[in-house]
Amino acid sequence: MRLAYTMTDGKRALDPLLHGAARRAIAAGLRVAGVVQVNHDRPGGERCDMDAIVLPDGPTVRISQSLGPAARGCRLDPEALETAVAAAEAALARGADLLVVNKFGKHEAAGRGFRPVIARALEAGTDVLVGVNPMNRAALDAFTDGAAEAVAPEDAALDAWIAAHRPDRPRRAPR
């Protein structure tokens, strides 16, 4: 099992980066589970556009609350997050070589969100790749006892980390 994270300072920069890495891993024949954020334009000028696609092939879950066109920001919808977590967990239970989660954020830092799915993947010997922002990096280090490997936020670096994956090594069966 390997655990890696990538981190950027740019807003939303991790989302397309991890989505691309996941798509390339799937194209290379790896069984990928997880969730990455994909943002779709919203009708009516609504500013909040947080959607997450469950890997490997959907569904897409709107993870932001509808706050209307006058909203100044986005708010995560806790029920939608639970839906995305459950779908990622089901994909992991079907068997995966790699779990990709777009964000180890404040929910994961508090032991909720995708943290239990990440823990199950690690227990099963499944490699994990997560995005993290600088604000939650210390929480990720605490969760992993400092075992998470940093990967540069670049396509080539993520692809090299994924390519080093050995899908033929013995694995424990998913629970």
mmCIF file of C-alpha atoms in Angstrom:
data_model
loop_
_atom_site.group_PDB
_atom_site.id
_atom_site.type_symbol
_atom_site.label_atom_id
_atom_site.label_comp_id
_atom_site.label_asym_id
_atom_site.label_seq_id
_atom_site.Cartn_x
_atom_site.Cartn_y
_atom_site.Cartn_z
ATOM 1 C CA MET A 1 0.000 0.000 0.000
ATOM 2 C CA ARG A 2 1.149 3.473 -0.821
ATOM 3 C CA LEU A 3 -0.389 6.788 0.110
ATOM 4 C CA ALA A 4 0.448 9.984 -1.708
ATOM 5 C CA TYR A 5 -0.866 13.497 -1.716
ATOM 6 C CA THR A 6 -0.527 16.432 -4.012
ATOM 7 C CA MET A 7 -1.044 20.026 -3.016
ATOM 8 C CA THR A 8 -1.273 23.375 -4.771
ATOM 9 C CA ASP A 9 -1.881 26.915 -3.671
ATOM 10 C CA GLY A 10 -4.153 27.657 -6.614
ATOM 11 C CA LYS A 11 -7.903 27.609 -6.158
ATOM 12 C CA ARG A 12 -9.461 24.564 -7.857
ATOM 13 C CA ALA A 13 -6.163 23.608 -9.487
ATOM 14 C CA LEU A 14 -6.219 20.157 -7.891
ATOM 15 C CA ASP A 15 -9.616 19.179 -9.237
ATOM 16 C CA PRO A 16 -8.770 18.941 -12.951
ATOM 17 C CA LEU A 17 -5.297 17.631 -12.125
ATOM 18 C CA LEU A 18 -6.610 14.660 -10.107
ATOM 19 C CA HIS A 19 -9.470 14.044 -12.523
ATOM 20 C CA GLY A 20 -6.979 13.807 -15.386
ATOM 21 C CA ALA A 21 -4.699 11.491 -13.408
ATOM 22 C CA ALA A 22 -7.654 9.235 -12.567
ATOM 23 C CA ARG A 23 -8.802 9.114 -16.204
ATOM 24 C CA ARG A 24 -5.295 8.213 -17.379
ATOM 25 C CA ALA A 25 -5.010 5.495 -14.711
ATOM 26 C CA ILE A 26 -8.313 4.024 -15.854
ATOM 27 C CA ALA A 27 -7.143 4.170 -19.473
ATOM 28 C CA ALA A 28 -3.982 2.309 -18.406
ATOM 29 C CA GLY A 29 -6.140 -0.530 -17.084
ATOM 30 C CA LEU A 30 -6.126 0.195 -13.357
ATOM 31 C CA ARG A 31 -9.299 -0.324 -11.360
ATOM 32 C CA VAL A 32 -9.875 3.121 -9.884
ATOM 33 C CA ALA A 33 -12.359 4.079 -7.194
ATOM 34 C CA GLY A 34 -12.918 7.411 -5.526
ATOM 35 C CA VAL A 35 -14.334 10.840 -6.148
ATOM 36 C CA VAL A 36 -12.996 13.870 -7.977
ATOM 37 C CA GLN A 37 -14.610 17.250 -8.320
ATOM 38 C CA VAL A 38 -15.752 18.333 -11.754
ATOM 39 C CA ASN A 39 -17.353 21.724 -12.053
ATOM 40 C CA HIS A 40 -20.210 22.294 -14.456
ATOM 41 C CA ASP A 41 -21.670 25.644 -15.383
ATOM 42 C CA ARG A 42 -24.901 26.384 -13.569
ATOM 43 C CA PRO A 43 -27.915 27.917 -15.268
ATOM 44 C CA GLY A 44 -29.143 31.286 -14.089
ATOM 45 C CA GLY A 45 -25.738 32.628 -13.112
ATOM 46 C CA GLU A 46 -25.484 30.626 -9.895
ATOM 47 C CA ARG A 47 -21.923 30.863 -8.623
ATOM 48 C CA CYS A 48 -21.756 27.574 -6.786
ATOM 49 C CA ASP A 49 -20.803 24.756 -9.114
ATOM 50 C CA MET A 50 -19.379 21.946 -7.007
ATOM 51 C CA ASP A 51 -20.057 18.580 -8.590
ATOM 52 C CA ALA A 52 -18.217 15.361 -7.862
ATOM 53 C CA ILE A 53 -17.927 12.385 -10.170
ATOM 54 C CA VAL A 54 -17.691 8.973 -8.579
ATOM 55 C CA LEU A 55 -14.914 6.948 -10.158
ATOM 56 C CA PRO A 56 -14.610 5.026 -12.340
ATOM 57 C CA ASP A 57 -17.634 6.137 -14.384
ATOM 58 C CA GLY A 58 -20.140 8.082 -12.340
ATOM 59 C CA PRO A 59 -22.628 9.095 -11.175
ATOM 60 C CA THR A 60 -22.054 12.822 -10.798
ATOM 61 C CA VAL A 61 -23.267 14.190 -7.474
ATOM 62 C CA ARG A 62 -23.907 17.880 -6.873
ATOM 63 C CA ILE A 63 -22.093 18.439 -3.594
ATOM 64 C CA SER A 64 -22.907 22.114 -3.119
ATOM 65 C CA GLN A 65 -26.032 23.550 -1.648
ATOM 66 C CA SER A 66 -28.186 25.682 -3.902
ATOM 67 C CA LEU A 67 -27.848 29.129 -2.381
ATOM 68 C CA GLY A 68 -29.171 31.093 -5.366
ATOM 69 C CA PRO A 69 -27.613 33.526 -7.833
ATOM 70 C CA ALA A 70 -26.864 36.174 -5.182
ATOM 71 C CA ALA A 71 -24.683 33.816 -3.148
ATOM 72 C CA ARG A 72 -21.118 34.994 -2.559
ATOM 73 C CA GLY A 73 -19.661 31.549 -2.056
ATOM 74 C CA CYS A 74 -20.316 27.858 -1.961
ATOM 75 C CA ARG A 75 -21.410 25.655 0.890
ATOM 76 C CA LEU A 76 -20.924 21.907 0.916
ATOM 77 C CA ASP A 77 -24.152 19.912 1.154
ATOM 78 C CA PRO A 78 -23.602 17.344 3.944
ATOM 79 C CA GLU A 79 -26.204 14.927 2.566
ATOM 80 C CA ALA A 80 -24.691 15.074 -0.908
ATOM 81 C CA LEU A 81 -21.246 14.480 0.581
ATOM 82 C CA GLU A 82 -22.598 11.360 2.315
ATOM 83 C CA THR A 83 -24.017 10.187 -1.033
ATOM 84 C CA ALA A 84 -20.639 10.667 -2.738
ATOM 85 C CA VAL A 85 -18.808 8.911 0.118
ATOM 86 C CA ALA A 86 -21.200 5.942 -0.012
ATOM 87 C CA ALA A 87 -20.796 5.647 -3.781
ATOM 88 C CA ALA A 88 -16.989 5.766 -3.483
ATOM 89 C CA GLU A 89 -17.107 3.154 -0.752
ATOM 90 C CA ALA A 90 -19.243 0.885 -2.951
ATOM 91 C CA ALA A 91 -16.788 1.282 -5.841
ATOM 92 C CA LEU A 92 -13.904 0.450 -3.499
ATOM 93 C CA ALA A 93 -15.749 -2.626 -2.219
ATOM 94 C CA ARG A 94 -16.036 -3.940 -5.791
ATOM 95 C CA GLY A 95 -12.239 -3.977 -5.914
ATOM 96 C CA ALA A 96 -9.752 -1.278 -6.786
ATOM 97 C CA ASP A 97 -6.066 -0.862 -7.450
ATOM 98 C CA LEU A 98 -6.175 2.848 -6.671
ATOM 99 C CA LEU A 99 -8.379 5.180 -4.640
ATOM 100 C CA VAL A 100 -8.361 8.815 -5.762
ATOM 101 C CA VAL A 101 -9.975 11.426 -3.534
ATOM 102 C CA ASN A 102 -9.890 15.026 -4.651
ATOM 103 C CA LYS A 103 -9.691 16.493 -1.174
ATOM 104 C CA PHE A 104 -8.521 15.671 2.299
ATOM 105 C CA GLY A 105 -10.308 18.648 3.805
ATOM 106 C CA LYS A 106 -11.801 19.807 7.059
ATOM 107 C CA HIS A 107 -14.349 16.970 7.155
ATOM 108 C CA GLU A 108 -11.598 14.379 6.745
ATOM 109 C CA ALA A 109 -9.432 16.184 9.293
ATOM 110 C CA ALA A 110 -12.318 15.764 11.746
ATOM 111 C CA GLY A 111 -12.628 12.034 10.964
ATOM 112 C CA ARG A 112 -15.625 12.314 8.646
ATOM 113 C CA GLY A 113 -16.131 12.658 4.901
ATOM 114 C CA PHE A 114 -13.834 10.399 2.891
ATOM 115 C CA ARG A 115 -11.535 9.587 5.809
ATOM 116 C CA PRO A 116 -13.191 6.213 6.588
ATOM 117 C CA VAL A 117 -12.997 5.246 2.889
ATOM 118 C CA ILE A 118 -9.317 6.195 2.795
ATOM 119 C CA ALA A 119 -8.708 4.132 5.938
ATOM 120 C CA ARG A 120 -10.504 1.102 4.428
ATOM 121 C CA ALA A 121 -8.481 1.374 1.244
ATOM 122 C CA LEU A 122 -5.230 1.471 3.180
ATOM 123 C CA GLU A 123 -6.311 -1.496 5.333
ATOM 124 C CA ALA A 124 -7.058 -3.454 2.143
ATOM 125 C CA GLY A 125 -3.654 -2.602 0.659
ATOM 126 C CA THR A 126 -5.077 -0.298 -2.005
ATOM 127 C CA ASP A 127 -2.915 2.632 -3.094
ATOM 128 C CA VAL A 128 -4.393 6.044 -2.308
ATOM 129 C CA LEU A 129 -3.869 9.425 -3.955
ATOM 130 C CA VAL A 130 -5.441 12.490 -2.339
ATOM 131 C CA GLY A 131 -5.441 16.205 -2.868
ATOM 132 C CA VAL A 132 -4.870 18.394 0.163
ATOM 133 C CA ASN A 133 -4.644 22.115 0.713
ATOM 134 C CA PRO A 134 -1.944 23.675 2.896
ATOM 135 C CA MET A 135 -4.483 24.346 5.667
ATOM 136 C CA ASN A 136 -5.236 20.604 6.111
ATOM 137 C CA ARG A 137 -1.764 19.191 5.470
ATOM 138 C CA ALA A 138 -0.974 18.802 9.198
ATOM 139 C CA ALA A 139 -4.212 16.834 9.697
ATOM 140 C CA LEU A 140 -3.260 14.501 6.845
ATOM 141 C CA ASP A 141 0.178 14.004 8.390
ATOM 142 C CA ALA A 142 -1.435 13.207 11.751
ATOM 143 C CA PHE A 143 -3.881 10.747 10.128
ATOM 144 C CA THR A 144 -1.096 8.947 8.250
ATOM 145 C CA ASP A 145 1.593 9.221 10.933
ATOM 146 C CA GLY A 146 3.660 11.127 8.385
ATOM 147 C CA ALA A 147 3.631 8.226 5.911
ATOM 148 C CA ALA A 148 2.027 10.138 3.037
ATOM 149 C CA GLU A 149 4.373 10.751 0.128
ATOM 150 C CA ALA A 150 4.330 14.174 -1.537
ATOM 151 C CA VAL A 151 3.887 14.179 -5.315
ATOM 152 C CA ALA A 152 4.383 17.341 -7.343
ATOM 153 C CA PRO A 153 1.120 18.796 -8.679
ATOM 154 C CA GLU A 154 2.011 18.020 -12.278
ATOM 155 C CA ASP A 155 0.590 15.498 -14.721
ATOM 156 C CA ALA A 156 3.972 13.847 -15.302
ATOM 157 C CA ALA A 157 4.691 13.429 -11.579
ATOM 158 C CA LEU A 158 1.252 11.984 -10.833
ATOM 159 C CA ASP A 159 1.481 9.651 -13.816
ATOM 160 C CA ALA A 160 4.928 8.457 -12.686
ATOM 161 C CA TRP A 161 3.621 7.757 -9.170
ATOM 162 C CA ILE A 162 0.663 5.845 -10.595
ATOM 163 C CA ALA A 163 2.879 3.973 -13.079
ATOM 164 C CA ALA A 164 5.044 2.754 -10.206
ATOM 165 C CA HIS A 165 1.929 0.938 -9.006
ATOM 166 C CA ARG A 166 2.258 -2.814 -9.221
ATOM 167 C CA PRO A 167 -1.242 -4.197 -9.868
ATOM 168 C CA ASP A 168 0.067 -7.774 -9.894
ATOM 169 C CA ARG A 169 1.263 -7.746 -6.291
ATOM 170 C CA PRO A 170 -0.772 -9.785 -3.795
ATOM 171 C CA ARG A 171 -3.668 -7.904 -2.231
ATOM 172 C CA ARG A 172 -6.120 -8.613 0.491
ATOM 173 C CA ALA A 173 -9.680 -8.999 -0.681
ATOM 174 C CA PRO A 174 -11.901 -5.930 -0.215
ATOM 175 C CA ARG A 175 -14.229 -6.055 2.762
#
